[in-house]
Amino acid sequence: MMKAQELKDKYLDFFASKNHKIISSASLIPENDPTVLFTTAGMHPLVPYLMGEKHPEGKRLANIQKCLRTGDIDEVGDAIHHTFFEMLGNWSLGDYFKSETISYSWELLTKIYGLDKKNLAISIFGGNQAVPEYDKESEKYWLDLHITPERISKVTDNWWGPAGQIGPCGPDTEIFYWTGSGIAPKKFDESDKSWVEIWNNVLMEFNKTADGIFIPLKQKNVDTGMGLERTLAVINGFDDNYLTELFQPIIERIADLSGKKYSNNKKAFRIIADHIRSAVFVLGDPMGIAPSNTGQGYVLRRLIRRAIRFGKALGLEHNFCTALAQVIINDQYYNHSYPEIKRNEDFILTELEKEEIKFRQTLKKGLREFQKKKSINGAEAFQLFSTYGFPLELTEELARENNFQINKNDFAAEFKKHQELSRTASAGLFKGGLADDSVMSKRHHTATHLLLQALRIVLGSHVEQRGANINTERIRFDFTHSEKMTAAQLKKVEDLINEQIEKRLPVGFKEMSVEDAKQRGAMGIFTQKYGEKVKVYTVGDFSQEICGGPHVDNTKELGHFKILKEESSSAGIRRIKAKLE
Ligand code: SER
């Protein structure tokens, strides 16, 4: 049996032996990228470097990144999908390309992990409207490794990225493993679910612009991502990720608490285990997200509530979230890989308990409302949802159980309206991103560094950044501070920033070890491991902050800084909206 830690160590050792520098996992909350709520892939924190900025650790990197994908939430419940997962990745930033990445992947899987070649298959980019040519070059490299032509499939969809709306992307080649019973078929058919995709090699040649055009990147990159959960399962001969050590302790605890068996209730067990694990990682992240009705906090809320709802299906009528969270917090594997989880134990448990109490009350109230009725229409269902946080799917289920008349079309229309509403609400998100190196975003980004330092001077050194959302139109900045700022304080902050702008301070960066950065008093959330090199951006002598950039060269380019609003974001966190004029 291969342990998860061993699998990860072997991955990193292998790429270190191929001259890759090992970097740390970044926060689950993307820094300065308004186009996505969570880090969805290892490449995400590396976007500035894929676009051509120089990375302090060089051109070959590898790591294991915490990721969260809500796009797959409806798939969770099967054997292989998750919201939170760990991604093993390696990158070439304008260094090696197709031939090397394909041979590295093959060597690692077959020689280091010992996977049987007979069970592996490949898909390559089959061409599409924007790029009609199929990826002949990758095909050749796979054939050179003696993969049979029947095991190489050309797929139109083999295109990855960008992570948000704009940014680096390109054709990809994916590696699949046969998890079905019996011998793997000679011919690879990617629609057969027994072939599980374990590793994706993206051949990142393009930048998708805001106009939807693909332009060649300054440099050709490689971006690979392998899902730890799936790979650990297939290496150990499981056709179900939840049978691995990553989930078994949680599954066992659910069985203890509910008195039910996993084998008879797989879907509910999997959803609960997955969602609570995700919630623990979001709550335990250094950025400290709590449940709320917006952004990351809302996703977190939905994950917790969905877990509770599936708990009901197992007869779990009393609070159980913290009991499951404790399994993860005290698990040796998670403890070793992600010490922040143990460090933030109190916050995780308190917030989970609060949310579970709140949701159970909400459910009770909503149920009472529900029981007053004989039938329910779409608008009422939607009201239960918006007023009581009653998930629409729960309303549908309850209506069925109570033999209520429910007009399906009406309901679907209401649901669609809601989806459109939330899409419109989030449409404002999609105007920038890490890949957005437009002059305006760059200016706002530099102003954000000034803002953090000015807040620390005016309010005190307890102020830390808790998330920044920058686009071409404005800055949204969350920070730790528990009281409403006074008008005088706001004015002081504004004045201090405008003084720095008028001083025409140079903006630049130095590369140094993370310890040196800390010692110099640079700001940052310090997720890096000992000895890792980071970029510290300085604005004159006023501010120094760990950051990937890019920034303007001098504060004189910033114009005039104006605070638009100061408000509460969540408990202990304030939010400032500001812009440059
Ligand atoms: N970015 C690619 C993916 O997420 C490879 O890491 O699949």
Coordinates of C-alpha atoms and ligand atoms in Angstrom, one line a residue:
M1 CA 0.0 0.0 0.0
M2 CA 1.5 3.4 -1.0
K3 CA 0.9 6.1 1.6
A4 CA -0.2 9.6 0.5
Q5 CA 2.9 11.2 2.0
E6 CA 5.1 8.7 0.1
L7 CA 3.4 9.5 -3.2
K8 CA 3.9 13.2 -2.7
D9 CA 7.5 12.8 -1.6
K10 CA 8.2 10.7 -4.6
Y11 CA 6.7 13.3 -6.9
L12 CA 8.6 16.2 -5.5
D13 CA 11.9 14.2 -5.3
F14 CA 11.5 13.1 -9.0
F15 CA 11.0 16.7 -10.2
A16 CA 13.8 18.0 -7.9
S17 CA 16.1 15.4 -9.7
K18 CA 15.0 17.0 -12.9
N19 CA 16.2 20.4 -11.6
H20 CA 12.8 21.7 -10.5
K21 CA 12.6 23.9 -7.4
I22 CA 9.9 22.9 -5.0
I23 CA 7.7 25.7 -4.0
S24 CA 5.0 25.9 -1.3
S25 CA 1.2 25.7 -1.7
A26 CA -0.3 29.1 -1.9
S27 CA -3.5 30.1 0.0
L28 CA -6.8 28.7 -1.2
I29 CA -8.0 32.3 -1.6
P30 CA -6.3 33.8 -4.7
E31 CA -4.4 36.9 -4.1
N32 CA -5.7 39.9 -6.2
D33 CA -7.7 37.9 -8.7
P34 CA -11.3 38.9 -8.9
T35 CA -12.2 36.4 -11.6
V36 CA -12.4 33.3 -9.4
L37 CA -13.2 32.8 -5.7
F38 CA -10.8 30.0 -5.0
T39 CA -7.5 28.7 -6.2
T40 CA -8.6 26.0 -8.6
A41 CA -5.3 24.8 -9.9
G42 CA -1.6 24.9 -9.1
M43 CA -1.0 27.2 -12.0
H44 CA -3.3 29.9 -10.6
P45 CA -0.8 31.5 -8.2
L46 CA 1.8 31.3 -11.0
V47 CA -0.2 33.3 -13.6
P48 CA 2.1 36.4 -13.5
Y49 CA 5.1 34.1 -14.1
L50 CA 3.3 32.2 -16.9
M51 CA 2.7 35.6 -18.5
G52 CA 6.4 36.4 -18.4
E53 CA 7.4 37.8 -15.0
K54 CA 10.5 36.2 -13.7
H55 CA 9.9 33.8 -10.8
P56 CA 12.5 34.1 -8.0
E57 CA 13.0 30.3 -7.9
G58 CA 13.7 29.9 -11.6
K59 CA 12.1 28.4 -14.7
R60 CA 11.4 24.9 -13.4
L61 CA 9.0 24.6 -10.5
A62 CA 7.0 21.8 -8.8
N63 CA 4.6 21.8 -5.8
I64 CA 1.5 20.4 -4.2
Q65 CA -1.3 23.0 -4.2
K66 CA -4.5 23.1 -2.1
C67 CA -7.4 23.6 -4.6
L68 CA -11.1 24.1 -4.5
R69 CA -13.4 23.7 -7.4
T70 CA -17.1 24.4 -7.0
G71 CA -17.8 23.7 -10.6
D72 CA -17.7 20.0 -9.9
I73 CA -20.1 20.2 -6.9
D74 CA -22.8 18.3 -8.6
E75 CA -20.4 15.5 -9.5
V76 CA -19.4 15.0 -5.9
G77 CA -21.0 11.8 -4.7
D78 CA -19.4 9.6 -7.3
A79 CA -16.1 7.8 -6.7
I80 CA -13.7 10.4 -8.1
H81 CA -14.9 14.0 -7.8
H82 CA -14.2 16.4 -5.0
T83 CA -14.6 20.1 -4.2
F84 CA -11.3 20.4 -2.2
F85 CA -8.4 18.4 -3.5
E86 CA -4.6 18.4 -3.6
M87 CA -2.9 18.9 -7.0
L88 CA 0.6 17.7 -7.7
G89 CA 2.0 20.0 -10.4
N90 CA 5.2 20.8 -12.3
W91 CA 5.9 23.9 -14.5
S92 CA 8.2 25.0 -17.1
L93 CA 8.2 28.8 -17.4
G94 CA 9.5 29.2 -20.9
D95 CA 11.9 26.4 -20.4
Y96 CA 11.1 22.8 -21.6
F97 CA 8.1 22.0 -23.6
K98 CA 6.2 19.0 -25.1
S99 CA 8.9 16.4 -25.5
E100 CA 10.3 16.7 -21.9
T101 CA 7.0 17.0 -20.1
I102 CA 5.6 13.9 -21.8
S103 CA 8.6 11.8 -21.0
Y104 CA 8.8 13.1 -17.4
S105 CA 5.2 12.1 -16.8
W106 CA 5.6 8.7 -18.3
E107 CA 8.8 8.0 -16.4
L108 CA 7.2 9.0 -13.1
L109 CA 4.1 7.0 -13.6
T110 CA 5.7 3.8 -14.9
K111 CA 9.1 3.7 -13.2
I112 CA 8.7 5.6 -9.9
Y113 CA 5.0 4.8 -9.2
G114 CA 5.2 1.4 -11.0
L115 CA 1.9 1.8 -12.8
D116 CA 1.4 -0.9 -15.4
K117 CA 1.7 0.5 -18.9
K118 CA -1.1 -1.9 -20.0
N119 CA -3.5 0.2 -17.9
L120 CA -2.6 3.6 -19.2
A121 CA -4.1 5.6 -22.1
I122 CA -3.6 9.1 -23.6
S123 CA -5.8 11.8 -25.0
I124 CA -4.3 14.7 -27.1
F125 CA -5.8 17.9 -28.5
G126 CA -7.9 17.1 -31.6
G127 CA -8.2 20.6 -33.0
N128 CA -11.1 23.0 -32.7
Q129 CA -12.4 26.1 -34.5
A130 CA -9.9 28.5 -33.0
V131 CA -6.9 26.2 -33.5
P132 CA -7.8 23.7 -36.2
E133 CA -4.6 21.6 -36.3
Y134 CA -4.6 18.5 -34.0
D135 CA -1.5 18.2 -31.7
K136 CA 0.6 16.0 -33.9
E137 CA 3.8 16.8 -32.0
S138 CA 2.5 15.4 -28.7
E139 CA 1.2 12.3 -30.6
K140 CA 4.7 11.7 -31.9
Y141 CA 6.3 11.9 -28.5
W142 CA 3.7 9.4 -27.0
L143 CA 4.3 7.0 -30.0
D144 CA 8.0 7.3 -29.4
L145 CA 7.3 6.0 -25.8
H146 CA 5.6 2.9 -27.4
I147 CA 2.1 3.8 -26.6
T148 CA -0.1 2.0 -29.2
P149 CA -2.0 4.3 -31.6
E150 CA -5.3 2.7 -30.3
R151 CA -4.5 4.1 -26.8
I152 CA -4.1 7.7 -28.1
S153 CA -7.3 9.5 -28.6
K154 CA -7.7 12.9 -30.3
V155 CA -10.2 15.1 -28.4
T156 CA -11.6 18.5 -29.4
D157 CA -12.1 19.5 -25.7
N158 CA -8.5 18.9 -24.8
W159 CA -7.9 22.6 -24.1
W160 CA -7.2 23.9 -20.7
G161 CA -7.7 27.4 -19.2
P162 CA -7.7 30.1 -18.6
A163 CA -8.4 29.7 -14.9
G164 CA -10.6 32.7 -14.8
Q165 CA -12.0 34.6 -17.8
I166 CA -8.7 35.6 -19.3
G167 CA -5.1 34.5 -19.1
P168 CA -2.7 31.7 -20.1
C169 CA -4.1 28.6 -21.7
G170 CA -3.4 26.0 -24.4
P171 CA -4.0 22.5 -25.7
D172 CA -3.5 19.7 -23.3
T173 CA -2.6 16.0 -23.2
E174 CA -4.2 13.9 -20.5
I175 CA -3.2 10.5 -19.0
F176 CA -5.9 8.0 -18.0
Y177 CA -5.8 4.8 -15.9
W178 CA -8.0 1.8 -16.3
T179 CA -10.0 1.1 -13.1
G180 CA -12.5 -1.3 -14.5
S181 CA -12.7 -5.0 -13.9
G182 CA -10.8 -7.3 -16.2
I183 CA -8.1 -6.4 -18.6
A184 CA -8.0 -2.9 -20.0
P185 CA -9.5 -2.8 -23.5
K186 CA -7.0 -2.4 -26.4
K187 CA -8.8 0.7 -27.7
F188 CA -9.1 3.7 -25.4
D189 CA -12.5 5.2 -25.2
E190 CA -12.5 8.3 -23.0
S191 CA -16.3 8.2 -22.6
D192 CA -15.9 4.9 -20.7
K193 CA -16.0 5.9 -17.0
S194 CA -13.6 3.1 -16.0
W195 CA -10.8 5.1 -17.6
V196 CA -10.0 7.7 -15.0
E197 CA -8.1 10.9 -15.8
I198 CA -5.2 11.2 -13.4
W199 CA -2.8 13.7 -14.9
N200 CA -3.1 16.7 -17.2
N201 CA -0.2 18.2 -19.1
V202 CA -1.1 21.7 -20.5
L203 CA 1.0 23.0 -23.3
M204 CA 0.5 26.6 -22.5
E205 CA 1.1 28.7 -25.6
F206 CA -1.7 31.2 -25.6
N207 CA -3.1 34.1 -23.7
K208 CA -6.9 34.5 -23.9
T209 CA -7.7 38.2 -23.9
A210 CA -10.8 40.0 -22.7
D211 CA -12.1 40.1 -26.3
G212 CA -12.0 36.3 -26.4
I213 CA -9.0 36.2 -28.7
F214 CA -6.1 33.8 -28.3
I215 CA -2.7 35.4 -28.8
P216 CA 0.6 33.6 -28.5
L217 CA 2.3 34.0 -25.1
K218 CA 5.7 35.6 -24.8
Q219 CA 7.0 32.2 -23.7
K220 CA 5.9 28.6 -24.1
N221 CA 5.1 27.1 -20.8
V222 CA 4.2 23.7 -19.4
D223 CA 1.6 23.4 -16.6
T224 CA 0.8 20.0 -15.3
G225 CA -1.7 18.9 -12.7
M226 CA -2.3 15.5 -11.1
G227 CA -5.0 14.8 -8.6
L228 CA -3.6 13.3 -5.4
E229 CA -6.8 11.6 -4.4
R230 CA -7.3 9.8 -7.7
T231 CA -3.7 8.8 -8.2
L232 CA -3.4 7.5 -4.7
A233 CA -6.6 5.4 -5.3
V234 CA -5.4 3.9 -8.6
I235 CA -1.9 3.2 -7.3
N236 CA -3.4 1.2 -4.5
G237 CA -5.9 -0.6 -6.7
F238 CA -9.0 1.2 -5.5
D239 CA -11.8 2.3 -7.8
D240 CA -13.1 4.7 -5.2
N241 CA -11.1 7.7 -3.8
Y242 CA -13.0 7.5 -0.5
L243 CA -11.4 4.1 0.2
T244 CA -8.0 5.8 0.6
E245 CA -6.5 7.0 3.9
L246 CA -7.4 10.6 2.8
F247 CA -11.1 9.8 3.5
Q248 CA -11.3 6.6 5.5
P249 CA -11.0 8.1 9.0
I250 CA -13.9 10.6 8.1
I251 CA -16.0 7.8 6.5
E252 CA -15.5 5.7 9.6
R253 CA -16.6 8.6 11.9
I254 CA -19.7 9.2 9.8
A255 CA -20.5 5.5 10.2
D256 CA -20.0 5.6 14.0
L257 CA -22.2 8.7 14.4
S258 CA -25.0 7.5 12.1
G259 CA -24.9 3.8 12.7
K260 CA -25.1 3.4 8.9
K261 CA -22.8 1.6 6.6
Y262 CA -20.8 3.3 3.8
S263 CA -21.4 0.5 1.4
N264 CA -25.2 1.1 1.5
N265 CA -25.1 4.9 1.5
K266 CA -22.2 5.9 -0.6
K267 CA -23.5 9.1 -2.1
A268 CA -24.4 10.8 1.3
F269 CA -21.2 9.6 3.0
R270 CA -19.1 10.9 0.1
I271 CA -20.8 14.3 0.0
I272 CA -20.6 14.8 3.8
A273 CA -16.9 13.7 3.9
D274 CA -16.0 15.9 0.9
H275 CA -17.8 19.0 1.9
I276 CA -16.7 19.0 5.6
R277 CA -13.1 18.4 4.4
S278 CA -13.4 21.4 2.1
A279 CA -15.0 23.5 4.8
V280 CA -12.1 22.7 7.2
F281 CA -9.6 23.8 4.6
V282 CA -11.4 27.1 3.8
L283 CA -11.9 27.9 7.4
G284 CA -8.4 26.9 8.2
D285 CA -6.8 28.9 5.4
P286 CA -4.4 31.7 6.5
M287 CA -6.9 34.1 4.9
G288 CA -9.5 33.0 7.5
I289 CA -12.8 32.9 5.6
A290 CA -16.0 32.5 7.7
P291 CA -19.5 31.6 6.4
S292 CA -21.4 34.6 5.0
N293 CA -23.8 35.5 2.2
T294 CA -21.2 36.7 -0.3
G295 CA -18.2 35.4 -2.2
Q296 CA -16.1 32.7 -0.6
G297 CA -18.1 32.8 2.6
Y298 CA -21.2 31.9 0.7
V299 CA -19.6 28.9 -1.0
L300 CA -18.4 27.8 2.4
R301 CA -21.9 28.2 3.8
R302 CA -23.4 26.1 1.0
L303 CA -20.8 23.4 1.5
I304 CA -21.6 23.1 5.2
R305 CA -25.4 23.3 4.7
R306 CA -25.3 20.7 2.0
A307 CA -23.3 18.3 4.3
I308 CA -25.9 18.8 7.0
R309 CA -28.7 18.1 4.6
F310 CA -27.1 14.9 3.5
G311 CA -26.5 14.1 7.1
K312 CA -30.3 14.1 7.5
A313 CA -30.5 11.4 4.9
L314 CA -28.4 9.3 7.2
G315 CA -30.5 10.2 10.2
L316 CA -27.9 12.6 11.7
E317 CA -30.3 15.0 13.4
H318 CA -27.8 16.4 15.9
N319 CA -24.8 18.6 15.3
F320 CA -22.0 16.5 13.7
C321 CA -19.8 18.9 11.7
T322 CA -17.3 19.7 14.4
A323 CA -16.9 16.0 15.3
L324 CA -16.0 15.3 11.6
A325 CA -13.8 18.4 11.4
Q326 CA -11.9 17.1 14.5
V327 CA -11.0 13.9 12.7
I328 CA -9.3 15.9 9.9
I329 CA -7.7 18.4 12.3
N330 CA -6.2 15.6 14.4
D331 CA -5.2 13.3 11.5
Q332 CA -1.5 12.8 11.3
Y333 CA -1.3 13.2 7.5
Y334 CA -3.2 16.5 7.3
N335 CA -1.4 17.8 10.4
H336 CA 1.9 17.2 8.8
S337 CA 1.1 18.6 5.3
Y338 CA -1.1 21.5 6.4
P339 CA -0.1 22.7 9.9
E340 CA -2.4 25.8 9.5
I341 CA -5.4 23.5 10.1
K342 CA -4.3 22.7 13.6
R343 CA -3.2 26.3 14.2
N344 CA -6.7 27.5 13.3
E345 CA -8.5 24.7 15.1
D346 CA -10.5 27.1 17.4
F347 CA -11.7 29.2 14.5
I348 CA -12.7 26.2 12.4
L349 CA -14.7 24.5 15.2
T350 CA -16.4 27.7 16.5
E351 CA -17.5 28.8 13.0
L352 CA -18.7 25.3 12.1
E353 CA -20.7 24.9 15.2
K354 CA -22.2 28.4 14.8
E355 CA -23.2 27.7 11.2
E356 CA -24.7 24.3 12.0
I357 CA -26.8 25.8 14.9
K358 CA -28.0 28.6 12.6
F359 CA -28.9 26.2 9.7
R360 CA -30.8 23.8 11.9
Q361 CA -32.9 26.7 13.2
T362 CA -33.4 27.9 9.7
L363 CA -34.5 24.5 8.6
K364 CA -36.9 24.2 11.4
K365 CA -38.5 27.6 10.6
G366 CA -38.6 26.8 6.9
L367 CA -40.2 23.4 7.6
R368 CA -42.9 25.0 9.7
E369 CA -43.7 27.4 6.8
F370 CA -43.7 24.5 4.5
Q371 CA -46.1 22.5 6.7
K372 CA -48.6 25.3 6.6
K373 CA -49.1 24.8 2.9
K374 CA -50.9 22.3 0.8
S375 CA -49.1 23.1 -2.4
I376 CA -46.2 25.2 -3.3
N377 CA -45.4 27.2 -6.4
G378 CA -42.1 28.3 -7.8
A379 CA -42.1 31.7 -6.3
E380 CA -42.9 30.3 -2.8
A381 CA -40.1 27.8 -3.1
F382 CA -37.8 30.6 -4.1
Q383 CA -39.0 32.6 -1.1
L384 CA -38.2 29.7 1.3
F385 CA -34.8 29.6 -0.3
S386 CA -34.1 33.3 0.0
T387 CA -35.7 33.9 3.4
Y388 CA -34.9 30.7 5.2
G389 CA -31.8 29.5 3.3
F390 CA -33.9 26.5 2.3
P391 CA -32.1 24.9 -0.6
L392 CA -34.4 24.5 -3.6
E393 CA -33.5 20.8 -4.0
L394 CA -34.7 20.3 -0.4
T395 CA -38.0 21.9 -1.1
E396 CA -38.4 19.7 -4.1
E397 CA -37.6 16.6 -2.0
L398 CA -40.0 17.6 0.8
A399 CA -42.7 18.4 -1.7
R400 CA -42.4 14.9 -3.0
E401 CA -42.4 13.3 0.4
N402 CA -45.5 15.3 1.4
N403 CA -47.3 14.6 -1.8
F404 CA -47.5 18.3 -2.6
Q405 CA -48.4 19.5 -5.9
I406 CA -45.4 21.2 -7.4
N407 CA -45.4 22.7 -10.7
K408 CA -42.1 21.6 -12.2
N409 CA -42.0 24.1 -15.0
D410 CA -42.8 27.0 -12.7
F411 CA -40.2 25.8 -10.3
A412 CA -37.6 25.4 -13.0
A413 CA -38.3 28.9 -14.4
E414 CA -37.9 30.3 -10.9
F415 CA -34.7 28.4 -10.4
K416 CA -33.4 29.7 -13.7
K417 CA -34.2 33.2 -12.8
H418 CA -32.3 32.8 -9.6
Q419 CA -29.3 31.4 -11.5
E420 CA -29.4 34.4 -13.8
L421 CA -29.6 36.7 -10.9
S422 CA -26.5 35.3 -9.3
R423 CA -24.7 35.3 -12.6
T424 CA -25.5 39.0 -13.0
A425 CA -24.4 39.6 -9.5
S426 CA -21.1 38.0 -10.1
A427 CA -20.7 39.4 -13.6
G428 CA -18.9 42.4 -12.1
L429 CA -16.2 40.0 -11.0
F430 CA -15.0 39.3 -14.5
K431 CA -13.2 42.4 -15.4
G432 CA -9.6 41.7 -14.4
G433 CA -7.5 39.1 -12.8
L434 CA -4.0 38.0 -12.2
A435 CA -3.6 37.9 -15.9
D436 CA -4.9 41.4 -16.4
D437 CA -1.7 43.4 -16.7
S438 CA -3.7 46.4 -18.0
V439 CA -2.2 49.7 -16.9
M440 CA -5.3 50.5 -14.7
S441 CA -5.2 47.2 -12.8
K442 CA -1.4 47.6 -12.3
R443 CA -2.0 51.1 -10.9
H444 CA -4.7 49.8 -8.6
H445 CA -2.5 46.9 -7.5
T446 CA 0.3 49.3 -6.5
A447 CA -2.2 51.5 -4.7
T448 CA -3.3 48.4 -2.7
H449 CA 0.2 48.1 -1.2
L450 CA 0.1 51.8 -0.2
L451 CA -3.4 51.2 1.3
L452 CA -2.2 48.3 3.6
Q453 CA 0.7 50.3 4.9
A454 CA -1.3 53.4 5.4
L455 CA -3.9 51.4 7.4
R456 CA -1.2 49.9 9.6
I457 CA 0.2 53.4 10.3
V458 CA -3.3 54.9 11.1
L459 CA -5.0 52.0 12.9
G460 CA -2.1 49.9 14.2
S461 CA 0.0 46.9 13.3
H462 CA -2.9 44.5 14.0
V463 CA -4.1 45.3 10.5
E464 CA -3.5 42.5 8.0
Q465 CA -4.7 41.9 4.5
R466 CA -7.6 39.5 4.3
G467 CA -8.3 39.5 0.6
A468 CA -8.0 42.0 -2.2
N469 CA -10.1 42.2 -5.3
I470 CA -8.8 44.5 -7.9
N471 CA -10.1 45.3 -11.3
T472 CA -9.8 48.2 -13.8
E473 CA -12.5 50.2 -12.0
R474 CA -11.8 49.9 -8.3
I475 CA -10.0 48.2 -5.4
R476 CA -11.8 46.2 -2.9
F477 CA -9.7 45.5 0.2
D478 CA -10.5 43.4 3.3
F479 CA -8.4 43.7 6.4
T480 CA -8.5 42.8 10.1
H481 CA -9.9 45.5 12.3
S482 CA -12.9 45.2 14.5
E483 CA -14.3 48.8 14.6
K484 CA -15.9 51.1 12.1
M485 CA -13.3 53.6 10.9
T486 CA -14.0 57.2 11.7
A487 CA -14.1 59.9 9.1
A488 CA -10.9 61.3 10.5
Q489 CA -9.1 58.0 10.1
L490 CA -10.3 57.5 6.6
K491 CA -9.1 61.0 5.7
K492 CA -5.7 60.3 7.3
V493 CA -5.3 57.1 5.3
E494 CA -6.3 58.9 2.0
D495 CA -3.9 61.8 2.7
L496 CA -1.0 59.5 3.6
I497 CA -1.4 57.6 0.4
N498 CA -1.7 60.7 -1.7
E499 CA 1.5 62.1 0.0
Q500 CA 3.4 59.0 -1.1
I501 CA 2.0 59.4 -4.6
E502 CA 3.2 63.0 -4.7
K503 CA 6.6 62.0 -3.4
R504 CA 7.1 60.1 -6.7
L505 CA 8.4 57.0 -5.0
P506 CA 10.1 54.3 -7.0
V507 CA 8.5 50.9 -7.1
G508 CA 10.7 47.8 -7.4
F509 CA 11.4 44.4 -6.1
K510 CA 14.1 42.3 -4.6
E511 CA 14.4 38.6 -4.4
M512 CA 15.2 37.1 -1.0
S513 CA 14.5 34.2 1.2
V514 CA 11.2 34.1 3.1
E515 CA 13.1 34.5 6.4
D516 CA 14.9 37.6 5.2
A517 CA 11.6 39.0 4.0
K518 CA 10.1 38.4 7.4
Q519 CA 13.0 39.8 9.2
R520 CA 12.8 43.0 7.2
G521 CA 9.2 43.4 8.2
A522 CA 7.7 42.7 4.8
M523 CA 4.0 42.2 4.7
G524 CA 2.6 38.9 3.4
I525 CA 0.8 35.8 4.6
F526 CA 4.1 33.7 4.6
T527 CA 2.8 30.4 3.2
Q528 CA 6.3 29.6 1.9
K529 CA 8.6 27.0 3.5
Y530 CA 12.0 27.8 5.0
G531 CA 14.6 28.9 2.5
E532 CA 12.1 29.5 -0.3
K533 CA 12.8 32.6 -2.4
V534 CA 10.2 35.3 -2.7
K535 CA 9.8 38.6 -4.5
V536 CA 9.5 41.6 -2.1
Y537 CA 8.0 44.7 -3.7
T538 CA 9.0 48.0 -2.2
V539 CA 7.4 51.4 -2.6
G540 CA 10.2 53.8 -1.7
D541 CA 10.8 53.3 2.1
F542 CA 7.0 53.3 2.7
S543 CA 5.9 49.8 2.0
Q544 CA 7.4 46.3 1.5
E545 CA 5.3 43.4 0.6
I546 CA 5.6 39.8 -0.7
C547 CA 4.0 39.9 -4.1
G548 CA 4.2 38.5 -7.6
G549 CA 3.5 41.8 -9.3
P550 CA 3.2 43.4 -11.8
H551 CA 3.3 47.0 -10.6
V552 CA 3.9 50.5 -12.0
D553 CA 7.5 51.8 -11.8
N554 CA 6.8 55.0 -9.8
T555 CA 4.0 56.2 -7.6
K556 CA 3.7 59.3 -9.8
E557 CA 1.8 57.1 -12.2
L558 CA -1.0 56.6 -9.7
G559 CA -2.8 60.0 -9.9
H560 CA -5.1 60.6 -6.9
F561 CA -6.3 58.0 -4.4
K562 CA -9.9 58.1 -3.2
I563 CA -11.8 55.9 -0.6
L564 CA -15.3 55.3 -1.8
K565 CA -16.7 53.3 1.1
E566 CA -15.7 51.6 4.4
E567 CA -17.9 48.8 5.7
S568 CA -18.0 45.6 7.6
S569 CA -17.1 42.5 5.6
S570 CA -17.5 39.8 8.3
A571 CA -16.8 39.5 12.0
G572 CA -13.5 41.3 12.7
I573 CA -13.0 42.1 9.1
R574 CA -13.5 45.6 7.5
R575 CA -13.8 46.3 3.8
I576 CA -12.6 49.4 1.9
K577 CA -13.6 50.2 -1.6
A578 CA -11.4 52.8 -3.3
K579 CA -10.2 53.9 -6.7
L580 CA -7.6 56.0 -8.4
E581 CA -8.7 59.1 -10.2
Ligands
SER1 N1 -4.1 23.6 -15.0 C1 -4.3 22.2 -15.4 C2 -5.5 21.6 -14.7 O1 -6.0 22.1 -13.7 C3 -3.1 21.4 -15.2 O2 -2.6 21.7 -13.9 O3 -5.9 20.5 -15.1

